XYZ file of C-alpha atoms in Angstrom:
388
model
C 24.040 16.414 -8.796
C 22.320 18.987 -6.643
C 24.118 19.665 -3.366
C 21.719 19.139 -0.419
C 23.953 21.260 1.783
C 24.231 24.420 -0.324
C 22.594 27.601 1.003
C 19.282 28.696 -0.505
C 17.180 31.828 -0.651
C 13.483 31.342 0.019
C 11.559 33.888 -1.958
C 13.757 36.947 -2.166
C 14.193 37.556 1.530
C 14.650 34.422 3.682
C 18.110 32.765 3.675
C 18.319 29.012 4.318
C 21.554 27.264 5.304
C 20.821 24.131 3.282
C 18.071 22.237 1.436
C 17.039 19.996 4.346
C 13.823 20.939 6.146
C 12.555 19.885 9.562
C 8.804 19.483 8.917
C 5.953 19.904 11.411
C 5.724 17.124 13.983
C 3.197 17.171 16.800
C 5.014 16.446 20.070
C 2.369 17.230 22.770
C 4.724 18.935 25.227
C 3.046 22.281 25.982
C 2.475 23.689 29.462
C -1.003 24.375 30.887
C -2.984 26.645 28.617
C -1.351 25.143 25.511
C 1.651 27.388 26.127
C 5.015 26.754 24.436
C 7.754 26.493 27.050
C 11.507 26.537 27.641
C 11.736 22.798 26.967
C 10.250 23.316 23.514
C 12.669 26.200 22.916
C 15.548 23.855 23.701
C 14.133 21.205 21.358
C 13.846 23.533 18.392
C 17.141 25.254 19.166
C 18.929 21.901 19.137
C 17.713 21.413 15.552
C 18.609 24.873 14.242
C 21.044 23.306 11.771
C 18.087 22.578 9.479
C 17.787 24.792 6.450
C 14.253 25.551 7.616
C 12.367 24.501 10.745
C 8.581 24.359 10.495
C 6.973 24.055 13.912
C 4.378 21.582 15.040
C 0.819 22.465 14.025
C -0.397 25.414 16.074
C -3.970 26.412 16.911
C -5.224 29.791 15.752
C -8.148 29.786 18.215
C -9.695 27.545 20.895
C -12.122 26.196 18.284
C -9.282 24.924 16.105
C -7.963 22.437 18.652
C -8.102 18.721 17.852
C -5.393 17.215 20.046
C -4.511 17.781 23.686
C -1.236 19.543 24.543
C -0.768 21.144 21.143
C 0.284 24.824 21.200
C -1.800 27.876 20.399
C -0.850 31.329 19.191
C -3.800 33.415 20.383
C -3.199 34.139 24.114
C -0.588 36.449 25.597
C 1.080 33.574 27.481
C 1.284 31.554 24.276
C 2.945 34.473 22.511
C 5.471 34.797 25.319
C 6.197 31.082 25.023
C 6.751 31.266 21.287
C 9.129 34.168 21.772
C 11.337 31.808 23.819
C 11.364 29.440 20.844
C 12.144 31.948 18.109
C 14.822 33.659 20.203
C 16.590 30.351 20.824
C 16.443 29.225 17.191
C 17.749 32.579 15.980
C 20.480 32.541 18.628
C 21.616 29.253 17.081
C 21.511 30.741 13.577
C 18.349 28.955 12.422
C 15.280 29.917 10.405
C 11.825 28.988 11.703
C 8.276 29.176 10.330
C 5.175 28.375 12.391
C 2.599 25.993 10.940
C -0.954 27.215 11.578
C -4.070 25.071 11.377
C -7.691 24.605 12.167
C -8.602 20.935 12.517
C -12.259 21.375 11.573
C -14.165 18.157 12.247
C -11.040 16.387 13.572
C -11.782 17.247 17.178
C -13.736 16.095 20.217
C -16.154 18.119 22.372
C -13.913 17.651 25.425
C -11.314 19.883 23.750
C -13.747 22.461 22.355
C -14.866 25.667 24.103
C -17.788 24.874 26.431
C -17.837 21.304 25.144
C -19.375 22.336 21.825
C -19.331 20.189 18.706
C -16.306 20.350 16.379
C -16.543 22.809 13.504
C -17.322 21.035 10.248
C -17.602 21.924 6.588
C -20.572 19.531 6.705
C -22.165 17.356 9.392
C -20.216 14.302 8.187
C -18.186 12.668 10.989
C -14.654 11.365 10.465
C -15.943 7.939 11.409
C -12.674 6.008 11.237
C -10.249 8.524 12.711
C -9.116 9.307 16.250
C -8.088 12.387 18.170
C -6.159 12.671 21.445
C -8.671 14.006 23.970
C -10.240 13.633 27.416
C -12.482 10.662 28.099
C -15.479 10.694 30.433
C -13.111 9.987 33.326
C -11.060 13.062 32.425
C -8.043 11.036 31.339
C -6.359 11.618 28.010
C -6.671 8.886 25.417
C -7.271 8.336 21.736
C -10.932 8.371 20.845
C -13.038 8.835 17.753
C -13.568 12.359 16.495
C -16.876 13.883 17.561
C -19.883 14.600 15.375
C -19.344 18.074 13.858
C -21.788 20.868 13.192
C -21.790 22.592 9.847
C -20.435 26.096 10.367
C -22.214 29.004 8.734
C -21.009 31.125 5.850
C -20.425 34.021 8.238
C -18.362 31.797 10.545
C -16.151 30.742 7.654
C -15.597 34.377 6.704
C -14.815 35.248 10.318
C -12.180 32.502 10.412
C -10.237 34.416 7.779
C -9.888 37.208 10.315
C -8.876 34.694 12.987
C -6.056 33.460 10.773
C -5.042 37.034 9.946
C -4.601 37.733 13.661
C -2.550 34.539 14.030
C -0.289 35.688 11.189
C 0.194 39.042 12.895
C 0.954 37.280 16.179
C 3.505 35.042 14.471
C 5.348 38.047 13.096
C 5.191 39.813 16.459
C 6.927 36.953 18.269
C 9.736 36.636 15.758
C 8.834 33.856 13.349
C 10.491 34.192 9.959
C 7.279 33.138 8.243
C 4.195 30.940 8.394
C 2.999 27.699 6.836
C -0.733 27.202 6.306
C -1.691 23.587 6.978
C -4.002 22.688 4.096
C -3.258 18.948 4.179
C -4.039 15.718 6.051
C -7.813 16.028 6.148
C -8.000 19.109 8.374
C -10.284 22.077 7.763
C -8.811 23.472 4.543
C -8.765 20.067 2.878
C -12.296 19.409 4.124
C -13.268 22.390 1.983
C -11.163 21.552 -1.076
C -12.212 17.881 -1.321
C -14.956 17.745 -3.967
C -16.647 14.695 -2.444
C -16.688 15.863 1.163
C -17.660 19.485 0.490
C -21.365 19.363 -0.301
C -22.081 22.936 0.792
C -24.157 25.179 -1.454
C -22.901 28.597 -0.296
C -19.956 30.535 -1.731
C -17.568 28.147 0.040
C -19.359 25.120 -1.391
C -18.313 22.236 -3.569
C -20.108 23.316 -6.721
C -17.025 24.811 -8.365
C -13.251 24.745 -7.981
C -13.248 28.433 -7.138
C -15.807 27.988 -4.354
C -14.136 24.924 -2.825
C -10.785 26.697 -2.642
C -12.152 30.133 -1.716
C -11.529 29.800 2.040
C -7.927 28.718 1.520
C -7.253 31.540 -0.917
C -8.821 34.153 1.336
C -6.566 32.980 4.175
C -3.508 32.980 1.900
C -4.349 36.537 0.837
C -4.529 37.529 4.516
C -1.139 35.956 5.137
C 0.434 37.784 2.213
C -0.955 41.078 3.492
C 0.485 40.487 6.965
C 3.880 39.015 6.019
C 4.647 39.787 2.397
C 6.552 37.776 -0.242
C 8.947 35.029 0.791
C 7.355 34.353 4.140
C 4.224 32.303 3.389
C 4.101 28.593 2.588
C 1.221 26.143 2.150
C 1.220 22.431 2.906
C -0.803 20.173 0.603
C -1.443 16.428 0.504
C -2.901 15.608 -2.918
C -4.435 12.146 -3.170
C -4.288 11.725 0.622
C -6.875 9.740 2.552
C -5.738 10.523 6.089
C -8.373 11.477 8.674
C -11.140 9.677 6.779
C -11.017 11.896 3.719
C -12.952 10.345 0.811
C -11.195 9.581 -2.455
C -11.546 12.636 -4.670
C -11.833 12.113 -8.454
C -10.815 15.761 -8.896
C -7.735 15.523 -6.678
C -5.165 16.208 -9.396
C -7.238 18.966 -10.975
C -7.689 20.637 -7.573
C -4.006 20.310 -6.691
C -2.848 21.940 -9.901
C -5.478 24.680 -9.670
C -4.297 25.471 -6.134
C -0.676 25.545 -7.323
C -1.617 28.057 -10.035
C -3.521 30.250 -7.595
C -0.689 30.199 -5.054
C 1.745 31.141 -7.801
C -0.375 34.180 -8.705
C -0.243 35.285 -5.089
C 3.531 35.007 -4.791
C 3.552 32.260 -2.143
C 7.128 31.305 -1.227
C 6.693 27.538 -1.243
C 4.347 24.605 -1.385
C 5.071 21.714 0.944
C 3.895 18.516 -0.733
C 3.177 15.494 1.440
C 2.990 12.046 -0.185
C 1.300 10.592 1.916
C 0.047 9.314 5.271
C -1.771 6.016 5.375
C -5.397 6.397 6.526
C -5.000 4.828 9.950
C -6.737 5.785 13.157
C -4.448 8.337 14.820
C -1.149 10.164 14.629
C 0.724 7.512 16.635
C -0.181 4.757 14.177
C 0.261 6.821 11.001
C 2.796 5.632 8.460
C 4.134 7.167 5.272
C 3.825 5.195 2.096
C 7.044 4.527 0.276
C 8.066 7.210 -2.185
C 5.738 6.386 -5.033
C 4.974 9.862 -6.317
C 3.763 10.179 -9.852
C 6.549 12.359 -11.231
C 4.274 13.478 -14.042
C 1.959 15.147 -11.535
C 4.875 16.707 -9.697
C 6.234 17.972 -13.010
C 2.893 19.656 -13.703
C 3.061 21.308 -10.268
C 6.617 22.417 -11.009
C 5.437 24.013 -14.255
C 2.509 25.756 -12.532
C 4.361 26.987 -9.453
C 7.626 28.955 -9.778
C 8.320 29.150 -6.049
C 10.101 26.520 -3.986
C 8.658 23.016 -3.656
C 9.341 21.020 -0.493
C 8.894 17.254 -0.767
C 7.979 15.359 2.392
C 7.189 11.705 3.039
C 9.420 8.795 4.010
C 12.855 10.397 3.572
C 15.126 8.550 5.998
C 18.638 8.851 4.572
C 20.853 10.975 2.358
C 20.503 8.653 -0.621
C 16.738 9.253 -0.787
C 17.207 12.986 -0.315
C 19.750 13.126 -3.118
C 17.529 11.124 -5.461
C 14.604 13.469 -4.822
C 16.644 16.610 -5.478
C 18.178 15.127 -8.604
C 14.748 14.765 -10.188
C 14.849 18.532 -10.609
C 11.216 18.654 -9.525
C 11.753 19.870 -5.956
C 14.021 22.374 -4.241
C 13.975 21.228 -0.621
C 13.423 17.893 1.133
C 11.769 17.468 4.533
C 12.973 14.735 6.896
C 10.596 14.244 9.826
C 11.248 11.239 12.019
C 15.047 11.348 11.595
C 14.944 14.745 13.328
C 13.471 13.233 16.492
C 16.559 11.234 17.437
C 19.142 13.336 15.575
C 19.154 17.003 16.591
C 22.297 17.462 14.472
C 20.807 15.647 11.475
C 22.383 17.836 8.781
C 25.879 17.356 10.180
C 25.345 13.607 10.495
C 24.256 13.426 6.869
C 27.080 15.671 5.681
C 29.738 13.601 7.466
C 28.265 10.135 7.026
C 27.812 9.674 10.760
C 25.299 7.045 11.945
C 21.691 8.036 12.578
C 19.689 7.251 15.684
C 16.331 5.621 15.019
C 14.125 6.846 17.854
C 11.703 4.310 19.266
C 8.109 5.175 18.371
C 7.306 5.398 22.088
C 9.444 8.556 22.158
C 7.222 10.472 19.765
C 4.317 11.553 21.959
C 5.345 10.648 25.497
C 4.199 13.098 28.148
C 7.276 12.444 30.302
C 8.789 15.897 30.086
C 12.107 16.001 28.262
C 12.214 12.251 27.740
C 12.071 11.638 24.005
C 12.208 15.361 23.217
C 15.477 17.025 24.188
C 17.523 14.123 25.563
C 18.968 12.924 22.256
C 22.612 13.943 21.972
C 24.555 15.334 19.057
C 27.055 12.900 17.541
C 30.419 12.584 19.258
C 33.283 10.573 17.814
C 34.547 9.991 21.312
C 31.727 7.816 22.590
C 29.459 7.388 19.635
C 27.126 10.127 20.895
C 24.129 7.905 20.261
C 21.897 8.515 23.248
C 18.630 6.669 22.956
C 15.916 8.149 25.076
C 13.823 5.108 25.974
C 14.265 1.402 26.439
């Protein structure tokens, strides 16, 4: 049996305390200007017992924003806010990567600079998917993603530079590394999906190399800024979230990407199996663990770095079973980390887990549902539930 609690070394440079990862979870708690704040620093610091913390998805530019109250990493105030977070996590002995994204077509004009259209690989709208944005009355609500405009070849190339600056900013404010969000139907996957990407330029869908070119150029930029051991990529092969069409080349693309990431010395791939294609992040559910082990074995053979497995892990038994396949190195537990800031210690000691009510996930009521879950205490059960 593989011990979930044994220390690991990510790449050759980043020590992890155990094999249990806190994956990215959007929590919509930023201050004005999409600025990370002291409350968020407390939240992440409380969970520093994870082997690796990966932050909520973070915008690399104003054009990358698809959901209200998600953080950015491009303004000076945002950088100051993230420094609060990394300092607190490191003070608690934790390791933290920032997940960086561009949502592409998964946005609404009310969140875009000057009310412009979302940036799309094509003009195809995500017709059955919602974003969290401002309605005509100015109030925040879930609404359908806006009609995108197809961005030009030059704009795609320029985005590589935008990501490179975000990587430099992440290093400046003390992150131990970065994760590139190439999953869940956001911009990178909009390029790599062979059905959706109907472009005819050098980022077009005509060949595997062209469809994955943008992702690989961004990965190369990350490796230049951060070096080995500090770059990860999240992938969701076979996913249909955010209205992504079924891709007959999904497995072929996934394995090609794994091979290319291996050549570049990427520290890990973070494999998500998989969100159901519902309307928005509040209603999303993970399918039960149904992964085709044969596909995962092919990825394992193609990629010598670490593989993180995410999707529906709710208890130690499932974590242990995943590790014992020998196909993955780390396991990500998302929702259990909401109500259990001391999740690793609870698992290690067999202490009961809090199941946070779904209404806690995205509430805008300050600390409620974010930092008000207590660590376990034998003297009083220590099971503080945040909401009725």
